[in-house]
Short mmCIF file of C-alpha atoms and ligand atoms in Angstrom, two decimals:
data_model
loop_
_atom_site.label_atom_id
_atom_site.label_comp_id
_atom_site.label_asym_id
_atom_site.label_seq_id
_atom_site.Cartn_x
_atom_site.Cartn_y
_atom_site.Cartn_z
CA UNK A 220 72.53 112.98 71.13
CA UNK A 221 73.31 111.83 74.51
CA UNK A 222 76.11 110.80 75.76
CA UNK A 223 75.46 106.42 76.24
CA UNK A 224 78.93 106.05 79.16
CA UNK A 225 77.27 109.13 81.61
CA UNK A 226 76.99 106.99 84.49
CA UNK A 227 73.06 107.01 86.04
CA UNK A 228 74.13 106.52 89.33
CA UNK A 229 77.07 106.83 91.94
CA UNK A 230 79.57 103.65 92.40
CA UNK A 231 81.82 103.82 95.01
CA UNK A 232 85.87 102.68 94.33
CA UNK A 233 85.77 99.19 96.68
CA UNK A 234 84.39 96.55 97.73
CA UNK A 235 85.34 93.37 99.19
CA UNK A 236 86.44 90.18 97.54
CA UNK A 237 83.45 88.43 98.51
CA UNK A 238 81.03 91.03 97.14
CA UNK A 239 82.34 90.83 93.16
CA UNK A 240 79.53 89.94 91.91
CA UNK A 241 77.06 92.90 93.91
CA UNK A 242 75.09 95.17 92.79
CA UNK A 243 76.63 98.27 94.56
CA UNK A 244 74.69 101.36 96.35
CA UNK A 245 76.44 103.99 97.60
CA UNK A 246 75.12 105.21 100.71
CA UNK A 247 78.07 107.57 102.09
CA UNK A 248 80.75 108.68 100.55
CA UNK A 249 84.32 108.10 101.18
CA UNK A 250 85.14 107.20 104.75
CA UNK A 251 84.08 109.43 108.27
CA UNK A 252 87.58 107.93 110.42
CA UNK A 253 90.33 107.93 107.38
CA UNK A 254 93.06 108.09 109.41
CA UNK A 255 94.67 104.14 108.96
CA UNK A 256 97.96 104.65 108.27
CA UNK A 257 97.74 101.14 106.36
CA UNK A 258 94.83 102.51 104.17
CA UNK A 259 95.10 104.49 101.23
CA UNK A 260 91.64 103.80 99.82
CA UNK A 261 90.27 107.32 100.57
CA UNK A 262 92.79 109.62 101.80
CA UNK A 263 92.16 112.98 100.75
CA UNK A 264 88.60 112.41 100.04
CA UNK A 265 86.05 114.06 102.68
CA UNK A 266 83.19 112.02 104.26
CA UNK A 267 79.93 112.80 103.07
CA UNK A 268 76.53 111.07 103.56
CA UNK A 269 74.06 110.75 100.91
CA UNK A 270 70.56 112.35 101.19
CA UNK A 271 68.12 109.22 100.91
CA UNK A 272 65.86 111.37 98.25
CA UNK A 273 69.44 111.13 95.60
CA UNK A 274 69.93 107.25 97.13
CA UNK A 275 66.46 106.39 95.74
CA UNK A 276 66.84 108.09 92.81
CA UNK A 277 69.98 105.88 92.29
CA UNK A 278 67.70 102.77 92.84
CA UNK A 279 64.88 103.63 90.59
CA UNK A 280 67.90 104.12 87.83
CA UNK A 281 68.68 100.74 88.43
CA UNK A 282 64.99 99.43 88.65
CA UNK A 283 64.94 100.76 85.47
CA UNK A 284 67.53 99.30 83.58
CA UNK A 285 66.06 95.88 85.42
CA UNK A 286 63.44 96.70 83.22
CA UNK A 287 64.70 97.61 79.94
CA UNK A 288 67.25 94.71 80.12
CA UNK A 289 65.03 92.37 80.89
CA UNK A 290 62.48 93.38 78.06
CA UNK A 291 66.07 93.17 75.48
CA UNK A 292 66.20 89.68 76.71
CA UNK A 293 62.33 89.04 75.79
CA UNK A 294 62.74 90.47 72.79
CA UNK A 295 65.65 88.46 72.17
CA UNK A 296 64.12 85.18 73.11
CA UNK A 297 65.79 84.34 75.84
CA UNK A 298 62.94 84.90 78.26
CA UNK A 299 63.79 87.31 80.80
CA UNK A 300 67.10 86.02 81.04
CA UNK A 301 71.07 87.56 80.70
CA UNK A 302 73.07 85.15 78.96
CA UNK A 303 76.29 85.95 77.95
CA UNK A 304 75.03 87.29 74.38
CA UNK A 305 72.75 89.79 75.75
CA UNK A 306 75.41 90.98 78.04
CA UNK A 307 78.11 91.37 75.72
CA UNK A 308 75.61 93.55 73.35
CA UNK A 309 74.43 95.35 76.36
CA UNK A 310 78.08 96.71 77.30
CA UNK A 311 78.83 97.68 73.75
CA UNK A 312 75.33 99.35 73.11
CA UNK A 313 74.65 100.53 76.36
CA UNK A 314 77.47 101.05 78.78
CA UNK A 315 76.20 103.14 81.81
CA UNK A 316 74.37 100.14 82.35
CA UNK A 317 76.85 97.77 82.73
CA UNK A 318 77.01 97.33 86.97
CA UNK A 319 73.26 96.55 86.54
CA UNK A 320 73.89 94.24 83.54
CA UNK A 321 76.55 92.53 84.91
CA UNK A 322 74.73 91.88 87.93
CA UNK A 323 71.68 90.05 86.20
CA UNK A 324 73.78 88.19 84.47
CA UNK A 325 75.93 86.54 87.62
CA UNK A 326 72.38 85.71 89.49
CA UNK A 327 73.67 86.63 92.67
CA UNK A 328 70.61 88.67 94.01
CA UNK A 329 73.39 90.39 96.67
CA UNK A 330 73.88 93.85 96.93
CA UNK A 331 76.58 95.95 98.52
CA UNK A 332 75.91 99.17 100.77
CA UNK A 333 79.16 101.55 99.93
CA UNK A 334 81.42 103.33 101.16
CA UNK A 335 83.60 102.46 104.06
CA UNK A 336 80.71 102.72 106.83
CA UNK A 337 77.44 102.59 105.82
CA UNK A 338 76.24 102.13 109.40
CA UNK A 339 77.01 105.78 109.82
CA UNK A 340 74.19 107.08 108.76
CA UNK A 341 71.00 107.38 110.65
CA UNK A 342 68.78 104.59 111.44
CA UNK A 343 65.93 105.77 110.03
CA UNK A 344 67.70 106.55 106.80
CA UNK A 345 69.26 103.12 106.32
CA UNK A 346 65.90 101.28 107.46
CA UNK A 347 64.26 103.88 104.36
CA UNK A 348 66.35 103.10 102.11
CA UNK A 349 66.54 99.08 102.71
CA UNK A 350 62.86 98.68 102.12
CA UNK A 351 62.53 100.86 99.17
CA UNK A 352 66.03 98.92 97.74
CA UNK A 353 64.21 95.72 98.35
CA UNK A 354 60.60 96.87 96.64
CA UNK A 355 62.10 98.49 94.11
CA UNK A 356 64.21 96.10 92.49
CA UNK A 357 62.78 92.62 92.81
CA UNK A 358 65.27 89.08 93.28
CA UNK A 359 67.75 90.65 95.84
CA UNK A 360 68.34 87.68 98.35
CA UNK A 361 71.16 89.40 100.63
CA UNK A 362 72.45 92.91 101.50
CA UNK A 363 75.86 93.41 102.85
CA UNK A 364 77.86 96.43 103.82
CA UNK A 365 81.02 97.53 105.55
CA UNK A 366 80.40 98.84 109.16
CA UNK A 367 83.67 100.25 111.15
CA UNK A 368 83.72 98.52 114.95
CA UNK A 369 83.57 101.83 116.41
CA UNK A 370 80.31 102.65 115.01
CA UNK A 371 78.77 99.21 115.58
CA UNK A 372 79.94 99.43 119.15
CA UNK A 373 78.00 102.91 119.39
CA UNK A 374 74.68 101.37 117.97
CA UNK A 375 72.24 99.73 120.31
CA UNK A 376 71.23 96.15 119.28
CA UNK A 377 67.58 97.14 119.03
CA UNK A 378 68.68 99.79 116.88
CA UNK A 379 70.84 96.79 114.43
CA UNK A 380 67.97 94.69 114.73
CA UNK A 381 65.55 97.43 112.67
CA UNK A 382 68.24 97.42 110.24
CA UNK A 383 68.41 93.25 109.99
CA UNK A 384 64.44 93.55 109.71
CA UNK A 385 64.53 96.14 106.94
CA UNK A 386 66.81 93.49 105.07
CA UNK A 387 70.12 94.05 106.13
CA UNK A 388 72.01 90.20 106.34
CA UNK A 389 75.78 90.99 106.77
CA UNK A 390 78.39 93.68 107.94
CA UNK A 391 81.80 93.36 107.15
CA UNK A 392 84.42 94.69 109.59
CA UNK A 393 87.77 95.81 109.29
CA UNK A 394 89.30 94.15 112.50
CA UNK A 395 92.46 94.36 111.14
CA UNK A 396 94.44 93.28 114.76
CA UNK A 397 93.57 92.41 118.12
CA UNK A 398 96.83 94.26 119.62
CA UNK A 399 96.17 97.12 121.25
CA UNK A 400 99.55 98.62 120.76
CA UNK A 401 99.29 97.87 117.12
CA UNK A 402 95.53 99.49 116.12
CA UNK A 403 96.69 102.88 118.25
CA UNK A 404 100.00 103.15 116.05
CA UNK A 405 98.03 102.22 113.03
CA UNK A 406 95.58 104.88 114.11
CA UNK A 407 92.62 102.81 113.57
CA UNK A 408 90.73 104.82 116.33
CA UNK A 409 89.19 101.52 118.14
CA UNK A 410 90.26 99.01 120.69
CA UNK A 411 89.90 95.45 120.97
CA UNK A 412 87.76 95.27 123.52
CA UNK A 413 85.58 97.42 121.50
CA UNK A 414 86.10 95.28 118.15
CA UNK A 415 84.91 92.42 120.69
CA UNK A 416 81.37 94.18 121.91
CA UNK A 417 80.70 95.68 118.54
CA UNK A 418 81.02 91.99 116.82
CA UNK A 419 78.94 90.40 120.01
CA UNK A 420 76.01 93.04 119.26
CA UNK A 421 76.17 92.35 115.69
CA UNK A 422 75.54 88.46 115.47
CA UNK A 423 73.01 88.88 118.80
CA UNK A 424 71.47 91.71 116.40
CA UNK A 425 71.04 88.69 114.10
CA UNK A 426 73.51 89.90 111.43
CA UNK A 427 76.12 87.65 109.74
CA UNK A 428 79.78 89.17 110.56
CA UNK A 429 82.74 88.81 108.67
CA UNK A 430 85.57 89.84 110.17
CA UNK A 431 88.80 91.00 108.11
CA UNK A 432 92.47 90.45 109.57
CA UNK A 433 95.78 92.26 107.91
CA UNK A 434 98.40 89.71 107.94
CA UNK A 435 101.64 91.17 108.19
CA UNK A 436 100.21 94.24 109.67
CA UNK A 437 102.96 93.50 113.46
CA UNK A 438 105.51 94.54 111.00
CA UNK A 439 108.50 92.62 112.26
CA UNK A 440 108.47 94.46 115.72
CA UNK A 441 104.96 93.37 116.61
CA UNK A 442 104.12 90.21 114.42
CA UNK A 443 103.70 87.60 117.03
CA UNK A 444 101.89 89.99 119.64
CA UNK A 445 99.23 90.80 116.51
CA UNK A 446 98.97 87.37 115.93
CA UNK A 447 98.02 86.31 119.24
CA UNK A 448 95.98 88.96 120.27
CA UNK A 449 93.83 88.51 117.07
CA UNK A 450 93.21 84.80 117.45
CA UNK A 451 92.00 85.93 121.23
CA UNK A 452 89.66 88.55 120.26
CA UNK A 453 88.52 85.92 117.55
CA UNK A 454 88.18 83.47 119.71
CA UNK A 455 85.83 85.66 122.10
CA UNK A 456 83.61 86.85 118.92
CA UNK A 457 83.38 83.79 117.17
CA UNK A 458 82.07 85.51 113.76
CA UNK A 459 80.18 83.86 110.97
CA UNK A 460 83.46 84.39 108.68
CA UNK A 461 87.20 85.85 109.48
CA UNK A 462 88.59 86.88 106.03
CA UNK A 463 92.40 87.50 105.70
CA UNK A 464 94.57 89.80 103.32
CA UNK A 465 98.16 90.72 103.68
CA UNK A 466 99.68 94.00 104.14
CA UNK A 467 100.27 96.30 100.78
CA UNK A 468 102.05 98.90 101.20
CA UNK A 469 101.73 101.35 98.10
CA UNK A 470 103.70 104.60 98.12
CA UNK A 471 100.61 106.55 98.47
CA UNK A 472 99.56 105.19 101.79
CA UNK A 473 101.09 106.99 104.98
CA UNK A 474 102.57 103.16 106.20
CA UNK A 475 105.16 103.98 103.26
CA UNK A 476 106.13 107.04 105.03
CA UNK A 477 106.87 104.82 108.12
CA UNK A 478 108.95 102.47 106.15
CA UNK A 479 110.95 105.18 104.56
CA UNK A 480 111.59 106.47 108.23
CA UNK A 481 112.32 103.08 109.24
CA UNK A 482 109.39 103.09 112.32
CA UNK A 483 107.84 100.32 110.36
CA UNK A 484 109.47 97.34 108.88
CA UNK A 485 107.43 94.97 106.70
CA UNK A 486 107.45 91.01 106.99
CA UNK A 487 109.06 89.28 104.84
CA UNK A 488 106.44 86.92 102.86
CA UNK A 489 107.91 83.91 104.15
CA UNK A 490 107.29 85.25 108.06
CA UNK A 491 104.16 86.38 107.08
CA UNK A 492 102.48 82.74 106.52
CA UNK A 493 105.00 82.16 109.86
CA UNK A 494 102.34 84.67 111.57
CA UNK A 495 99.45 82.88 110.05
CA UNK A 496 100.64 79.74 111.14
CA UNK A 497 100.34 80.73 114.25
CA UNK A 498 96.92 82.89 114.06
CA UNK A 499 95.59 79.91 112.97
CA UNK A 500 97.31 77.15 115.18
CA UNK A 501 95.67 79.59 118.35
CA UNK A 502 92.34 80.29 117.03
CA UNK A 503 89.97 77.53 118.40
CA UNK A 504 87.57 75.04 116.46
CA UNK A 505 85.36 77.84 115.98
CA UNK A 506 82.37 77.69 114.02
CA UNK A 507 83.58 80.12 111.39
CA UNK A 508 84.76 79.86 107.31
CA UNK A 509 88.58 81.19 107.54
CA UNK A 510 88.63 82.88 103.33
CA UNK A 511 92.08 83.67 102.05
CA UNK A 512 89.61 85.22 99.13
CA UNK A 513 92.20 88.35 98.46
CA UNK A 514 95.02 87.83 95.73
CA UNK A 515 96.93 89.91 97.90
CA UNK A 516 97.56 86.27 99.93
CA UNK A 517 99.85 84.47 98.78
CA UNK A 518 98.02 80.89 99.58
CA UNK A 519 94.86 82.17 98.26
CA UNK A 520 93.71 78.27 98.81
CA UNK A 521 94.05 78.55 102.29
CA UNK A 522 90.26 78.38 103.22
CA UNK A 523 87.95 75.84 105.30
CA UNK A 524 85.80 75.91 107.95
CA UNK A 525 87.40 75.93 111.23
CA UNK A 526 86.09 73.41 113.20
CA UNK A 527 86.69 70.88 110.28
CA UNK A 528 89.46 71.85 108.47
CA UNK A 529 92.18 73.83 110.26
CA UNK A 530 94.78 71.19 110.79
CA UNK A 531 94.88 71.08 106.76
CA UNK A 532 95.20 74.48 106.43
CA UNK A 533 98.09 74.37 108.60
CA UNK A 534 99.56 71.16 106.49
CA UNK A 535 99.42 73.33 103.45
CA UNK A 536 101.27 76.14 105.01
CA UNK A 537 103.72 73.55 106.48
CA UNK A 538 103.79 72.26 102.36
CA UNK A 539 104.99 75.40 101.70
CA UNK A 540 107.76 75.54 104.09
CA UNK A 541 109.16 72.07 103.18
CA UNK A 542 109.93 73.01 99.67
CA UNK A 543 113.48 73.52 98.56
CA UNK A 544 114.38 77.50 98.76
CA UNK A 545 114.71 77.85 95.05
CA UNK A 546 110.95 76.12 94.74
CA UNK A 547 109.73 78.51 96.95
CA UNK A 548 111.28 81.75 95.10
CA UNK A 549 110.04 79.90 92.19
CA UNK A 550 106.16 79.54 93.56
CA UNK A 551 106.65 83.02 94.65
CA UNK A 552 107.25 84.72 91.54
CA UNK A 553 104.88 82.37 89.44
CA UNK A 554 101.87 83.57 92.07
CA UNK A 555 102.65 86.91 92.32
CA UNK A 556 103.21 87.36 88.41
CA UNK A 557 99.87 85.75 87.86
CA UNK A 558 101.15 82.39 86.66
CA UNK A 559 99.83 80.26 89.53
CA UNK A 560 97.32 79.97 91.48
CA UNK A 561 98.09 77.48 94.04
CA UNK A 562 100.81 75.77 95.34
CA UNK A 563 99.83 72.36 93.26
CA UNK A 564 100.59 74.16 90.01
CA UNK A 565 103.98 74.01 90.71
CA UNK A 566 103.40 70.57 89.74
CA UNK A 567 102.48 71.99 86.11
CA UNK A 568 105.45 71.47 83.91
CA UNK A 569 104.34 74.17 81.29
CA UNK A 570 103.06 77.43 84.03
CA UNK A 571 106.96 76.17 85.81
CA UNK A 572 108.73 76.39 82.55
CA UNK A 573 107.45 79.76 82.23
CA UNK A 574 108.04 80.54 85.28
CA UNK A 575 111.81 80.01 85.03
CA UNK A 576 111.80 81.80 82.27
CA UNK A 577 110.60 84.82 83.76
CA UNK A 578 113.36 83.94 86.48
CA UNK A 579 115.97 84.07 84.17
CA UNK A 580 115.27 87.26 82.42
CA UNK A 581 114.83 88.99 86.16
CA UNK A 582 118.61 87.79 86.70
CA UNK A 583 119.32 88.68 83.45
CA UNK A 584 118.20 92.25 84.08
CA UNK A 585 119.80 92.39 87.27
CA UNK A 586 116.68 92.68 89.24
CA UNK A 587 115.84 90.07 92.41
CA UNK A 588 112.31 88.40 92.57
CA UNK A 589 111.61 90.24 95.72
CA UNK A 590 112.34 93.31 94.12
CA UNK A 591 110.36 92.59 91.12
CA UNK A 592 107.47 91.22 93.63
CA UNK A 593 107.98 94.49 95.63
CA UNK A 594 106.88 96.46 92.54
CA UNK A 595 103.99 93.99 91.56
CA UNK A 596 102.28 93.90 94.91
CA UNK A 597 100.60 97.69 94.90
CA UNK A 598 98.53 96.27 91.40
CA UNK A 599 96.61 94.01 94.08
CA UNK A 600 95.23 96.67 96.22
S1 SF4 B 963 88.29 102.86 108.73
FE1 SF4 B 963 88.56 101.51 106.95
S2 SF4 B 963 88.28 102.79 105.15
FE2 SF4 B 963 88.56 104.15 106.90
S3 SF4 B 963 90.73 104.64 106.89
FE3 SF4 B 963 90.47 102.87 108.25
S4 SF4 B 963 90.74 101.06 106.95
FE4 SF4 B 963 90.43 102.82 105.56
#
């Protein structure tokens, strides 16, 4: 009998927000820099790349469960299609299938390059596999990846441009901060300057860029410096999209070791939107989507394009700081406990009721709601 959960093909552990509904090939494994003392994604994993003979034999795994899924759904009646029916039968019946099912059935034709920096690989590789990726499994209509700034930075823009022929449409980068002082005691092993060419040669490559920013990442000793720096190396690369998330740190990740030896000293959340309230007040009208698309924020509604809609997006930080203290302990714990979503449901008598609840057994417990927020935050990483 065989065993129906044996996966058929690699997955890697993350991807970004933005890339949920991906189909996901792993190209490397793990990540070749791993040193971010912020990051505990892959530490004590080794790098490895992928020979592009077991990548292919990934993709015609997946080309065939295209296949067989879409000849259920025939069978079925529902013509080729994954409706919610055939899905739910498919992960019961046949689980090892369920990345590939799940991705039929959002419509999303995008797929996801893993691990940390696909663009570490050899050109020719990548370029291979792209093309047999997009002949081999029909109806993709973008492929993304990560890509570290150091390594874009090394590649020629001829040598990106193959890649955006082949198929590739968007890298996302890790920019993290635009302070020098910061990225060397974070160990991220680039500079700004380089963050700034690598994103340049990206979009003239003709590749979308989306460029991530920690919030929170200053600390309290560097937290305006890391704001202002950012916005200027920002401002200078202009990328398609600039994607925030705030600082976690989870006792696994080497930051915690900093905190417990008191060289680091986390922002409060309440400075934190201080610091994006000023990332954002210094970035110009640029023609880029700001996303707040990580729960780890905690105005996940914070997004808008730029040129249009940055003055609200300061407002609705400003909303924030005009509440009374105890509404804004009280939006705190109700986001960060899953009960809101945004700062309007505050204005929903029910989710607040419950809220309070939860406020009063905390107190009754003995525990503060930044302790008990403490402990919830490593569950969003
Ligand atoms: S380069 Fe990215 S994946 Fe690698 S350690 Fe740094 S943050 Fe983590």
């Amino acid at each position: 009998m065989t065993d129906k959960t044996k996966a058929l093909f690699e997955q890697g552990p993350i991807r970004p927000p933005s890339e949920a509904t991906s189909l996901f090939i792993r190209l490397t494994r793990n990540c070749p820099w791993n040193r971010c003392l912020f990051c505990p994604v892959y530490k004590g994993e080794r790098f490895s790349r992928r020979e592009v003979a077991e990548i292919k034999a990934d993709i015609d795994a997946m080309a065939d469960i295209v296949d067989r899924v879409r000849a259920f759904s025939w069978r079925r009646g529902s013509g080729g299609q994954v409706t919610l029916e055939i899905a739910s039968r498919l992960q019961r019946e046949e689980p090892a299938w369920l990345p590939v099912v799940a991705w039929l059935y959002y419509g999303s034709g995008a797929v996801f390059l893993q691990d940390a920096d696909s663009l570490a690989a050899p050109v020719d590789d990548l370029v291979e596999v792209l093309e047999y990726l997009r002949r081999r499994i029909p109806g993709i209509r973008r492929i993304t990846t990560y890509a570290r700034s150091r390594t874009l930075f090394r590649r020629s823009v001829a040598e990106l441009r193959r890649l955006v022929e082949a198929g590739l449409n968007r890298v996302h980068v890790g920019l993290e901060s635009g302070w020098d002082p910061l990225l060397e005691y974070m160990q991220k092993g680039v500079r700004s300057e380089q963050h700034v060419e690598a994103g340049l040669k990206a979009k003239e490559a003709g590749l979308e860029l989306s460029e991530y920013v920690i919030l929170g990442l200053g600390g309290r000793k560097m937290w305006r410096e890391h704001a202002l720096a950012t916005a200027r190396v920002l401002n200078r690369i202009n990328p398609h999209f600039i994607r925030v998330r705030t600082l976690i740190i989870p006792p696994f990740s080497p930051l915690f070791e900093e905190v417990k030896r008191g060289s680091f000293v986390p922002l409060e959340e309440d400075r934190v939107l201080e610091e994006e309230k000023l990332l954002l007040t210094e970035l110009k009208a640029l023609d880029a989507v700001f996303c707040s698309d990580h729960h780890s924020n905690l105005l996940q509604e914070l997004q808008g394009h730029l040129a249009r809609d940055r003055e609200r997006m300061i407002d609705l930080i400003d909303s924030y700081f005009n509440l009374p203290a105890e509404q804004k302990s009280l939006f705190r714990l109700g986001r960060r406990a899953g009960y809101f979503r945004s700062l309007d449901d505050l204005n929903n008598a029910a989710l607040s009721v419950s809220v309070e609840r939860l406020g009063r057994r905390l107190a009754e417990e003995g525990l503060s709601v930044d302790g008990y927020i403490q402990n919830l935050l490593p569950r969003y990483l």
